[in-house]
Amino acid sequence: MDQSKQFCASTRLNAKGQIILPGFVNTHTHIAMAAFRGASEDVQDRLNRYIFPMERELVRPELVYNASLYCLAEMLLSGTTTFADMYYFEDEVAQATQKAGLRAILGETVLGQPAPDAPRPYDGLVYAQHFIAKWKGNDSIVPAIAPHAPYTVDTENLRKAEQLAIELDVPLMMHVAEMDHEHTRFSQSHGSVINYLEAIGLLNERLIAAHMLYVDDADIQKARDHGARVAHAPASNAKSGRPICPAWRMMKAGIKLGIATDGPLSGNGMDIPGVLSLFPKLQKTREGKREILTAKEALRTATLGGAEVLGLEEQIGSLEPGKRADFILIDGDDFNMQPIYDIYATLVYALKPHNIQDVYVNGRPLVEDRKIQSFDAEETKIQMKNIRDTCGAFIAAINSR
Ligand SMILES: [Zn+2]
């Protein structure tokens, strides 16, 4: 029997000539950092010399809200329907996300030094508790806790964050094995960063580990055995001059892996098509094998794979009965798209953000004919110019140091 006859649709879409896909899932971002995109590029130790001071001085609730909404416009117009974010004033990120209509996992960052919304080290834990209590049970936003990294949060507070995650039953997101000094330090003390996380009880199914660059095959097995999930950010990693993440090896081992842009300061472009194309190219380069990581496998990481990483695979990530209507419509007839012989190859290697015409989350049109419907996107451009005016002098001063 024709199942469509059982239902009476309130809206019918004519998608003739278009490609329909599940919305993209971006598994690691800091969207409010759109405020600083392009500042302090091409320098050493950018995190301590530039990013932390810039954030302490400039990050305020209003900036986080406005920069987040601005960034969400770019993400929506490039087909992202779900993302994971960790930053400060995460409540402002949540409010911007709710306004824009995307689905998200949002974690307050915990840091072992004063942070924009935490005057004392580790006050982020207190903020996180309130934040989680406020958003727990929300239909589209899953609150989380996000200790910054093993090298910026001490063992005692990592354990506290984990305890909180268990008690409140939320995911824990963290940068893992991203830095060379982190790798050196924990290799000396525990053999590897992964061994350290295992020893202190953080390596488990709750962990969404971003980056995972400095890991060997034994670490990969261990992460797999403990059920840790990985957010892989190929463009951001490539710009940092660090080793290429062994993402294909992790997938082969059975680790759940999704792709990510990282924040706009690290990854610059917030569109998934941009990183989706780079992902298999870098893995083929790393392994010296053209045939590995097929376009079909790569596309899966940007949709269902990402949903699995975020624990949302029963709701989103594929188009099937019973799941939420999070989908995008793509113009398959544009100059960069034809001819199509292998739809997966086209979508992974040729797709550009401007090919994405409509974006739906939970059946609600957020983008129609490349125009954002859920908020005034032009107004966010004005807000971003104001942010640039406010932050410009401070950024110029640290750039000239
Ligand atoms: Zn990050």
PDB file of C-alpha atoms in Angstrom, residues 124-383:
ATOM      1  CA  GLY A 124      32.714  27.344  34.803  1.00  0.00           C
ATOM      2  CA  LEU A 125      31.613  24.269  36.760  1.00  0.00           C
ATOM      3  CA  VAL A 126      29.108  26.393  38.681  1.00  0.00           C
ATOM      4  CA  TYR A 127      27.880  28.099  35.510  1.00  0.00           C
ATOM      5  CA  ALA A 128      27.549  24.683  33.854  1.00  0.00           C
ATOM      6  CA  GLN A 129      25.317  23.401  36.638  1.00  0.00           C
ATOM      7  CA  HIS A 130      22.879  26.300  36.232  1.00  0.00           C
ATOM      8  CA  PHE A 131      23.079  26.097  32.448  1.00  0.00           C
ATOM      9  CA  ILE A 132      22.321  22.371  32.389  1.00  0.00           C
ATOM     10  CA  ALA A 133      19.432  22.756  34.849  1.00  0.00           C
ATOM     11  CA  LYS A 134      17.923  25.471  32.650  1.00  0.00           C
ATOM     12  CA  TRP A 135      18.119  23.634  29.314  1.00  0.00           C
ATOM     13  CA  LYS A 136      17.759  19.971  30.311  1.00  0.00           C
ATOM     14  CA  GLY A 137      14.659  18.514  28.660  1.00  0.00           C
ATOM     15  CA  ASN A 138      14.533  21.109  25.881  1.00  0.00           C
ATOM     16  CA  ASP A 139      13.333  19.600  22.625  1.00  0.00           C
ATOM     17  CA  SER A 140      16.163  20.828  20.385  1.00  0.00           C
ATOM     18  CA  ILE A 141      19.006  21.799  22.723  1.00  0.00           C
ATOM     19  CA  VAL A 142      20.966  19.247  24.726  1.00  0.00           C
ATOM     20  CA  PRO A 143      23.073  20.879  27.451  1.00  0.00           C
ATOM     21  CA  ALA A 144      26.522  19.461  28.154  1.00  0.00           C
ATOM     22  CA  ILE A 145      29.663  20.147  30.133  1.00  0.00           C
ATOM     23  CA  ALA A 146      32.907  20.997  28.368  1.00  0.00           C
ATOM     24  CA  PRO A 147      36.206  20.995  30.239  1.00  0.00           C
ATOM     25  CA  HIS A 148      38.566  22.790  27.837  1.00  0.00           C
ATOM     26  CA  ALA A 149      41.397  20.207  27.632  1.00  0.00           C
ATOM     27  CA  PRO A 150      43.522  17.862  29.744  1.00  0.00           C
ATOM     28  CA  TYR A 151      46.292  20.512  29.842  1.00  0.00           C
ATOM     29  CA  THR A 152      44.062  23.427  30.943  1.00  0.00           C
ATOM     30  CA  VAL A 153      41.953  21.595  33.547  1.00  0.00           C
ATOM     31  CA  ASP A 154      43.631  19.693  36.383  1.00  0.00           C
ATOM     32  CA  THR A 155      42.839  16.104  37.347  1.00  0.00           C
ATOM     33  CA  GLU A 156      40.683  17.040  40.325  1.00  0.00           C
ATOM     34  CA  ASN A 157      38.456  19.314  38.247  1.00  0.00           C
ATOM     35  CA  LEU A 158      38.298  16.916  35.329  1.00  0.00           C
ATOM     36  CA  ARG A 159      36.929  14.373  37.787  1.00  0.00           C
ATOM     37  CA  LYS A 160      34.439  16.946  39.104  1.00  0.00           C
ATOM     38  CA  ALA A 161      33.272  17.669  35.550  1.00  0.00           C
ATOM     39  CA  GLU A 162      32.859  13.945  34.908  1.00  0.00           C
ATOM     40  CA  GLN A 163      30.933  13.514  38.155  1.00  0.00           C
ATOM     41  CA  LEU A 164      28.633  16.353  37.161  1.00  0.00           C
ATOM     42  CA  ALA A 165      28.114  14.802  33.721  1.00  0.00           C
ATOM     43  CA  ILE A 166      27.152  11.487  35.350  1.00  0.00           C
ATOM     44  CA  GLU A 167      24.850  13.046  37.931  1.00  0.00           C
ATOM     45  CA  LEU A 168      23.072  15.269  35.431  1.00  0.00           C
ATOM     46  CA  ASP A 169      23.253  12.681  32.636  1.00  0.00           C
ATOM     47  CA  VAL A 170      24.769  14.945  29.985  1.00  0.00           C
ATOM     48  CA  PRO A 171      27.599  14.516  27.444  1.00  0.00           C
ATOM     49  CA  LEU A 172      31.131  15.700  28.174  1.00  0.00           C
ATOM     50  CA  MET A 173      32.982  17.462  25.361  1.00  0.00           C
ATOM     51  CA  MET A 174      36.700  18.192  25.451  1.00  0.00           C
ATOM     52  CA  HIS A 175      39.708  18.936  23.209  1.00  0.00           C
ATOM     53  CA  VAL A 176      41.832  15.781  23.403  1.00  0.00           C
ATOM     54  CA  ALA A 177      45.387  15.092  22.170  1.00  0.00           C
ATOM     55  CA  GLU A 178      45.434  18.299  20.143  1.00  0.00           C
ATOM     56  CA  MET A 179      48.687  19.916  21.299  1.00  0.00           C
ATOM     57  CA  ASP A 180      52.281  18.737  21.077  1.00  0.00           C
ATOM     58  CA  HIS A 181      53.073  19.924  24.645  1.00  0.00           C
ATOM     59  CA  GLU A 182      50.013  18.018  25.902  1.00  0.00           C
ATOM     60  CA  HIS A 183      51.244  14.913  24.103  1.00  0.00           C
ATOM     61  CA  THR A 184      54.747  15.266  25.576  1.00  0.00           C
ATOM     62  CA  ARG A 185      53.500  15.870  29.110  1.00  0.00           C
ATOM     63  CA  PHE A 186      51.078  12.947  29.307  1.00  0.00           C
ATOM     64  CA  SER A 187      53.355  10.609  27.361  1.00  0.00           C
ATOM     65  CA  GLN A 188      55.928  11.151  30.107  1.00  0.00           C
ATOM     66  CA  SER A 189      53.470  10.698  32.973  1.00  0.00           C
ATOM     67  CA  HIS A 190      51.082   8.021  31.638  1.00  0.00           C
ATOM     68  CA  GLY A 191      52.357   6.847  28.241  1.00  0.00           C
ATOM     69  CA  SER A 192      49.745   8.901  26.346  1.00  0.00           C
ATOM     70  CA  VAL A 193      46.886  11.383  26.773  1.00  0.00           C
ATOM     71  CA  ILE A 194      44.436   8.532  26.193  1.00  0.00           C
ATOM     72  CA  ASN A 195      46.059   6.470  28.955  1.00  0.00           C
ATOM     73  CA  TYR A 196      45.761   9.461  31.285  1.00  0.00           C
ATOM     74  CA  LEU A 197      42.053   9.909  30.538  1.00  0.00           C
ATOM     75  CA  GLU A 198      41.507   6.196  31.094  1.00  0.00           C
ATOM     76  CA  ALA A 199      43.357   6.346  34.414  1.00  0.00           C
ATOM     77  CA  ILE A 200      41.215   9.204  35.741  1.00  0.00           C
ATOM     78  CA  GLY A 201      37.929   7.750  34.495  1.00  0.00           C
ATOM     79  CA  LEU A 202      37.117  10.121  31.642  1.00  0.00           C
ATOM     80  CA  LEU A 203      37.543   7.715  28.741  1.00  0.00           C
ATOM     81  CA  ASN A 204      34.020   6.439  28.241  1.00  0.00           C
ATOM     82  CA  GLU A 205      30.872   6.640  26.107  1.00  0.00           C
ATOM     83  CA  ARG A 206      30.026  10.041  27.533  1.00  0.00           C
ATOM     84  CA  LEU A 207      33.161  11.621  26.043  1.00  0.00           C
ATOM     85  CA  ILE A 208      33.024  13.535  22.752  1.00  0.00           C
ATOM     86  CA  ALA A 209      36.732  14.063  22.057  1.00  0.00           C
ATOM     87  CA  ALA A 210      37.636  16.809  19.599  1.00  0.00           C
ATOM     88  CA  HIS A 211      40.761  16.468  17.434  1.00  0.00           C
ATOM     89  CA  MET A 212      42.662  13.352  18.682  1.00  0.00           C
ATOM     90  CA  LEU A 213      45.769  14.128  16.611  1.00  0.00           C
ATOM     91  CA  TYR A 214      48.495  12.640  18.790  1.00  0.00           C
ATOM     92  CA  VAL A 215      47.193   9.078  19.074  1.00  0.00           C
ATOM     93  CA  ASP A 216      48.763   5.800  17.975  1.00  0.00           C
ATOM     94  CA  ASP A 217      47.108   2.481  17.112  1.00  0.00           C
ATOM     95  CA  ALA A 218      47.114   1.374  20.777  1.00  0.00           C
ATOM     96  CA  ASP A 219      45.364   4.616  21.799  1.00  0.00           C
ATOM     97  CA  ILE A 220      42.807   4.095  19.038  1.00  0.00           C
ATOM     98  CA  GLN A 221      42.035   0.572  20.281  1.00  0.00           C
ATOM     99  CA  LYS A 222      41.710   1.838  23.819  1.00  0.00           C
ATOM    100  CA  ALA A 223      39.403   4.705  22.824  1.00  0.00           C
ATOM    101  CA  ARG A 224      37.302   2.233  20.840  1.00  0.00           C
ATOM    102  CA  ASP A 225      37.121  -0.262  23.713  1.00  0.00           C
ATOM    103  CA  HIS A 226      35.870   2.472  26.061  1.00  0.00           C
ATOM    104  CA  GLY A 227      33.320   3.791  23.555  1.00  0.00           C
ATOM    105  CA  ALA A 228      34.725   7.330  23.244  1.00  0.00           C
ATOM    106  CA  ARG A 229      33.473   9.319  20.245  1.00  0.00           C
ATOM    107  CA  VAL A 230      35.488  11.662  18.053  1.00  0.00           C
ATOM    108  CA  ALA A 231      34.883  15.070  16.448  1.00  0.00           C
ATOM    109  CA  HIS A 232      37.360  15.413  13.578  1.00  0.00           C
ATOM    110  CA  ALA A 233      38.193  18.920  12.309  1.00  0.00           C
ATOM    111  CA  PRO A 234      40.447  18.502   9.254  1.00  0.00           C
ATOM    112  CA  ALA A 235      40.629  22.141   8.077  1.00  0.00           C
ATOM    113  CA  SER A 236      41.346  23.569  11.513  1.00  0.00           C
ATOM    114  CA  ASN A 237      43.998  20.904  12.173  1.00  0.00           C
ATOM    115  CA  ALA A 238      45.674  21.494   8.806  1.00  0.00           C
ATOM    116  CA  LYS A 239      46.000  25.225   9.501  1.00  0.00           C
ATOM    117  CA  SER A 240      47.597  24.546  12.889  1.00  0.00           C
ATOM    118  CA  GLY A 241      50.540  22.718  11.297  1.00  0.00           C
ATOM    119  CA  ARG A 242      50.011  19.633  13.434  1.00  0.00           C
ATOM    120  CA  PRO A 243      49.952  15.973  12.364  1.00  0.00           C
ATOM    121  CA  ILE A 244      46.984  14.726  10.338  1.00  0.00           C
ATOM    122  CA  CYS A 245      44.499  12.951  12.609  1.00  0.00           C
ATOM    123  CA  PRO A 246      44.350   9.184  11.934  1.00  0.00           C
ATOM    124  CA  ALA A 247      40.607   9.498  11.337  1.00  0.00           C
ATOM    125  CA  TRP A 248      40.344   6.673   8.810  1.00  0.00           C
ATOM    126  CA  ARG A 249      42.111   4.311  11.223  1.00  0.00           C
ATOM    127  CA  MET A 250      39.661   5.293  13.948  1.00  0.00           C
ATOM    128  CA  MET A 251      36.707   4.595  11.662  1.00  0.00           C
ATOM    129  CA  LYS A 252      38.191   1.229  10.685  1.00  0.00           C
ATOM    130  CA  ALA A 253      38.623   0.387  14.366  1.00  0.00           C
ATOM    131  CA  GLY A 254      34.932   1.086  14.918  1.00  0.00           C
ATOM    132  CA  ILE A 255      35.109   4.467  16.659  1.00  0.00           C
ATOM    133  CA  LYS A 256      32.097   6.717  16.075  1.00  0.00           C
ATOM    134  CA  LEU A 257      33.468   9.716  14.181  1.00  0.00           C
ATOM    135  CA  GLY A 258      31.902  12.890  12.836  1.00  0.00           C
ATOM    136  CA  ILE A 259      33.392  15.857  11.079  1.00  0.00           C
ATOM    137  CA  ALA A 260      33.621  19.415  12.308  1.00  0.00           C
ATOM    138  CA  THR A 261      34.671  22.874  11.258  1.00  0.00           C
ATOM    139  CA  ASP A 262      35.976  23.876  14.723  1.00  0.00           C
ATOM    140  CA  GLY A 263      35.430  27.531  15.617  1.00  0.00           C
ATOM    141  CA  PRO A 264      35.630  30.368  13.066  1.00  0.00           C
ATOM    142  CA  LEU A 265      38.983  31.484  14.475  1.00  0.00           C
ATOM    143  CA  SER A 266      40.536  28.043  13.963  1.00  0.00           C
ATOM    144  CA  GLY A 267      38.607  26.714  10.984  1.00  0.00           C
ATOM    145  CA  ASN A 268      37.507  30.038   9.434  1.00  0.00           C
ATOM    146  CA  GLY A 269      34.839  28.642   7.099  1.00  0.00           C
ATOM    147  CA  MET A 270      31.856  27.275   9.019  1.00  0.00           C
ATOM    148  CA  ASP A 271      30.441  25.328   6.083  1.00  0.00           C
ATOM    149  CA  ILE A 272      30.498  21.538   6.213  1.00  0.00           C
ATOM    150  CA  PRO A 273      30.929  21.169   2.411  1.00  0.00           C
ATOM    151  CA  GLY A 274      34.331  22.869   2.789  1.00  0.00           C
ATOM    152  CA  VAL A 275      35.649  20.376   5.345  1.00  0.00           C
ATOM    153  CA  LEU A 276      33.817  17.420   3.858  1.00  0.00           C
ATOM    154  CA  SER A 277      35.910  17.674   0.711  1.00  0.00           C
ATOM    155  CA  LEU A 278      39.175  18.026   2.622  1.00  0.00           C
ATOM    156  CA  PHE A 279      38.503  15.083   4.947  1.00  0.00           C
ATOM    157  CA  PRO A 280      39.056  12.129   2.554  1.00  0.00           C
ATOM    158  CA  LYS A 281      41.810  14.008   0.692  1.00  0.00           C
ATOM    159  CA  LEU A 282      43.909  14.357   3.841  1.00  0.00           C
ATOM    160  CA  GLN A 283      43.294  10.748   4.887  1.00  0.00           C
ATOM    161  CA  LYS A 284      44.359   9.490   1.446  1.00  0.00           C
ATOM    162  CA  THR A 285      47.467  11.646   1.722  1.00  0.00           C
ATOM    163  CA  ARG A 286      48.222  10.445   5.253  1.00  0.00           C
ATOM    164  CA  GLU A 287      47.874   6.760   4.361  1.00  0.00           C
ATOM    165  CA  GLY A 288      49.344   7.052   0.853  1.00  0.00           C
ATOM    166  CA  LYS A 289      46.345   5.185  -0.577  1.00  0.00           C
ATOM    167  CA  ARG A 290      43.935   6.581  -3.119  1.00  0.00           C
ATOM    168  CA  GLU A 291      41.285   3.928  -2.608  1.00  0.00           C
ATOM    169  CA  ILE A 292      40.589   4.432   1.107  1.00  0.00           C
ATOM    170  CA  LEU A 293      37.735   6.436   2.624  1.00  0.00           C
ATOM    171  CA  THR A 294      35.175   6.428  -0.148  1.00  0.00           C
ATOM    172  CA  ALA A 295      32.959   9.412  -0.884  1.00  0.00           C
ATOM    173  CA  LYS A 296      30.000   7.431   0.451  1.00  0.00           C
ATOM    174  CA  GLU A 297      31.795   6.826   3.763  1.00  0.00           C
ATOM    175  CA  ALA A 298      32.816  10.487   3.941  1.00  0.00           C
ATOM    176  CA  LEU A 299      29.255  11.697   3.385  1.00  0.00           C
ATOM    177  CA  ARG A 300      28.062   9.389   6.122  1.00  0.00           C
ATOM    178  CA  THR A 301      30.414  11.028   8.655  1.00  0.00           C
ATOM    179  CA  ALA A 302      28.868  14.433   7.884  1.00  0.00           C
ATOM    180  CA  THR A 303      25.330  13.158   8.540  1.00  0.00           C
ATOM    181  CA  LEU A 304      24.586   9.902  10.379  1.00  0.00           C
ATOM    182  CA  GLY A 305      28.162   9.599  11.695  1.00  0.00           C
ATOM    183  CA  GLY A 306      27.887  13.027  13.302  1.00  0.00           C
ATOM    184  CA  ALA A 307      24.495  12.142  14.756  1.00  0.00           C
ATOM    185  CA  GLU A 308      26.040   9.027  16.348  1.00  0.00           C
ATOM    186  CA  VAL A 309      28.853  11.098  17.839  1.00  0.00           C
ATOM    187  CA  LEU A 310      26.312  13.424  19.428  1.00  0.00           C
ATOM    188  CA  GLY A 311      24.069  10.560  20.589  1.00  0.00           C
ATOM    189  CA  LEU A 312      21.202  11.753  18.374  1.00  0.00           C
ATOM    190  CA  GLU A 313      21.181   8.928  15.808  1.00  0.00           C
ATOM    191  CA  GLU A 314      17.674   7.818  16.755  1.00  0.00           C
ATOM    192  CA  GLN A 315      16.303  11.267  15.930  1.00  0.00           C
ATOM    193  CA  ILE A 316      18.407  12.586  13.052  1.00  0.00           C
ATOM    194  CA  GLY A 317      21.233  11.825  10.589  1.00  0.00           C
ATOM    195  CA  SER A 318      19.234   9.911   7.987  1.00  0.00           C
ATOM    196  CA  LEU A 319      15.922  10.258   6.221  1.00  0.00           C
ATOM    197  CA  GLU A 320      13.663   7.474   7.409  1.00  0.00           C
ATOM    198  CA  PRO A 321      10.255   7.017   8.986  1.00  0.00           C
ATOM    199  CA  GLY A 322      10.222   7.879  12.662  1.00  0.00           C
ATOM    200  CA  LYS A 323      13.070  10.396  12.541  1.00  0.00           C
ATOM    201  CA  ARG A 324      12.786  14.165  12.715  1.00  0.00           C
ATOM    202  CA  ALA A 325      12.376  16.057   9.439  1.00  0.00           C
ATOM    203  CA  ASP A 326      15.838  17.669   9.402  1.00  0.00           C
ATOM    204  CA  PHE A 327      16.800  17.854   5.735  1.00  0.00           C
ATOM    205  CA  ILE A 328      18.279  20.060   3.040  1.00  0.00           C
ATOM    206  CA  LEU A 329      17.467  20.556  -0.627  1.00  0.00           C
ATOM    207  CA  ILE A 330      20.358  20.971  -3.046  1.00  0.00           C
ATOM    208  CA  ASP A 331      20.344  22.374  -6.573  1.00  0.00           C
ATOM    209  CA  GLY A 332      21.792  19.464  -8.547  1.00  0.00           C
ATOM    210  CA  ASP A 333      21.799  21.413 -11.783  1.00  0.00           C
ATOM    211  CA  ASP A 334      24.354  24.116 -10.980  1.00  0.00           C
ATOM    212  CA  PHE A 335      27.565  24.455 -13.009  1.00  0.00           C
ATOM    213  CA  ASN A 336      29.799  22.899 -10.337  1.00  0.00           C
ATOM    214  CA  MET A 337      27.479  19.899  -9.880  1.00  0.00           C
ATOM    215  CA  GLN A 338      27.018  18.382 -13.368  1.00  0.00           C
ATOM    216  CA  PRO A 339      27.499  15.848 -14.779  1.00  0.00           C
ATOM    217  CA  ILE A 340      26.579  13.487 -11.962  1.00  0.00           C
ATOM    218  CA  TYR A 341      27.847   9.915 -12.395  1.00  0.00           C
ATOM    219  CA  ASP A 342      28.314   9.128  -8.711  1.00  0.00           C
ATOM    220  CA  ILE A 343      26.079  11.174  -6.433  1.00  0.00           C
ATOM    221  CA  TYR A 344      28.374  10.623  -3.422  1.00  0.00           C
ATOM    222  CA  ALA A 345      31.440  11.870  -5.308  1.00  0.00           C
ATOM    223  CA  THR A 346      29.498  14.943  -6.419  1.00  0.00           C
ATOM    224  CA  LEU A 347      28.265  15.723  -2.901  1.00  0.00           C
ATOM    225  CA  VAL A 348      31.644  15.220  -1.220  1.00  0.00           C
ATOM    226  CA  TYR A 349      34.021  16.755  -3.779  1.00  0.00           C
ATOM    227  CA  ALA A 350      31.933  19.262  -5.742  1.00  0.00           C
ATOM    228  CA  LEU A 351      29.195  20.597  -3.463  1.00  0.00           C
ATOM    229  CA  LYS A 352      29.476  24.260  -2.442  1.00  0.00           C
ATOM    230  CA  PRO A 353      27.357  26.135   0.105  1.00  0.00           C
ATOM    231  CA  HIS A 354      25.633  28.158  -2.627  1.00  0.00           C
ATOM    232  CA  ASN A 355      24.102  24.942  -4.039  1.00  0.00           C
ATOM    233  CA  ILE A 356      22.032  24.503  -0.871  1.00  0.00           C
ATOM    234  CA  GLN A 357      18.648  26.107  -1.383  1.00  0.00           C
ATOM    235  CA  ASP A 358      16.349  25.033   1.437  1.00  0.00           C
ATOM    236  CA  VAL A 359      17.006  23.889   4.999  1.00  0.00           C
ATOM    237  CA  TYR A 360      14.445  22.320   7.320  1.00  0.00           C
ATOM    238  CA  VAL A 361      14.747  21.428  10.988  1.00  0.00           C
ATOM    239  CA  ASN A 362      11.937  19.453  12.596  1.00  0.00           C
ATOM    240  CA  GLY A 363       9.797  20.103   9.536  1.00  0.00           C
ATOM    241  CA  ARG A 364      10.187  23.870   9.880  1.00  0.00           C
ATOM    242  CA  PRO A 365      11.704  25.814   6.963  1.00  0.00           C
ATOM    243  CA  LEU A 366      14.694  27.775   8.298  1.00  0.00           C
ATOM    244  CA  VAL A 367      16.053  28.586   4.836  1.00  0.00           C
ATOM    245  CA  GLU A 368      13.904  28.931   1.724  1.00  0.00           C
ATOM    246  CA  ASP A 369      15.427  29.690  -1.653  1.00  0.00           C
ATOM    247  CA  ARG A 370      18.699  30.664   0.103  1.00  0.00           C
ATOM    248  CA  LYS A 371      16.987  33.152   2.403  1.00  0.00           C
ATOM    249  CA  ILE A 372      16.947  32.712   6.154  1.00  0.00           C
ATOM    250  CA  GLN A 373      13.394  32.585   7.468  1.00  0.00           C
ATOM    251  CA  SER A 374      13.847  32.273  11.219  1.00  0.00           C
ATOM    252  CA  PHE A 375      15.593  35.580  11.982  1.00  0.00           C
ATOM    253  CA  ASP A 376      16.782  38.817  10.417  1.00  0.00           C
ATOM    254  CA  ALA A 377      20.124  37.762   8.944  1.00  0.00           C
ATOM    255  CA  GLU A 378      20.863  41.251   7.555  1.00  0.00           C
ATOM    256  CA  GLU A 379      20.599  42.672  11.069  1.00  0.00           C
ATOM    257  CA  THR A 380      23.315  40.231  12.230  1.00  0.00           C
ATOM    258  CA  LYS A 381      25.653  41.759   9.623  1.00  0.00           C
ATOM    259  CA  ILE A 382      25.168  45.171  11.232  1.00  0.00           C
ATOM    260  CA  GLN A 383      25.858  43.634  14.641  1.00  0.00           C
TER     261      GLN A 383
END
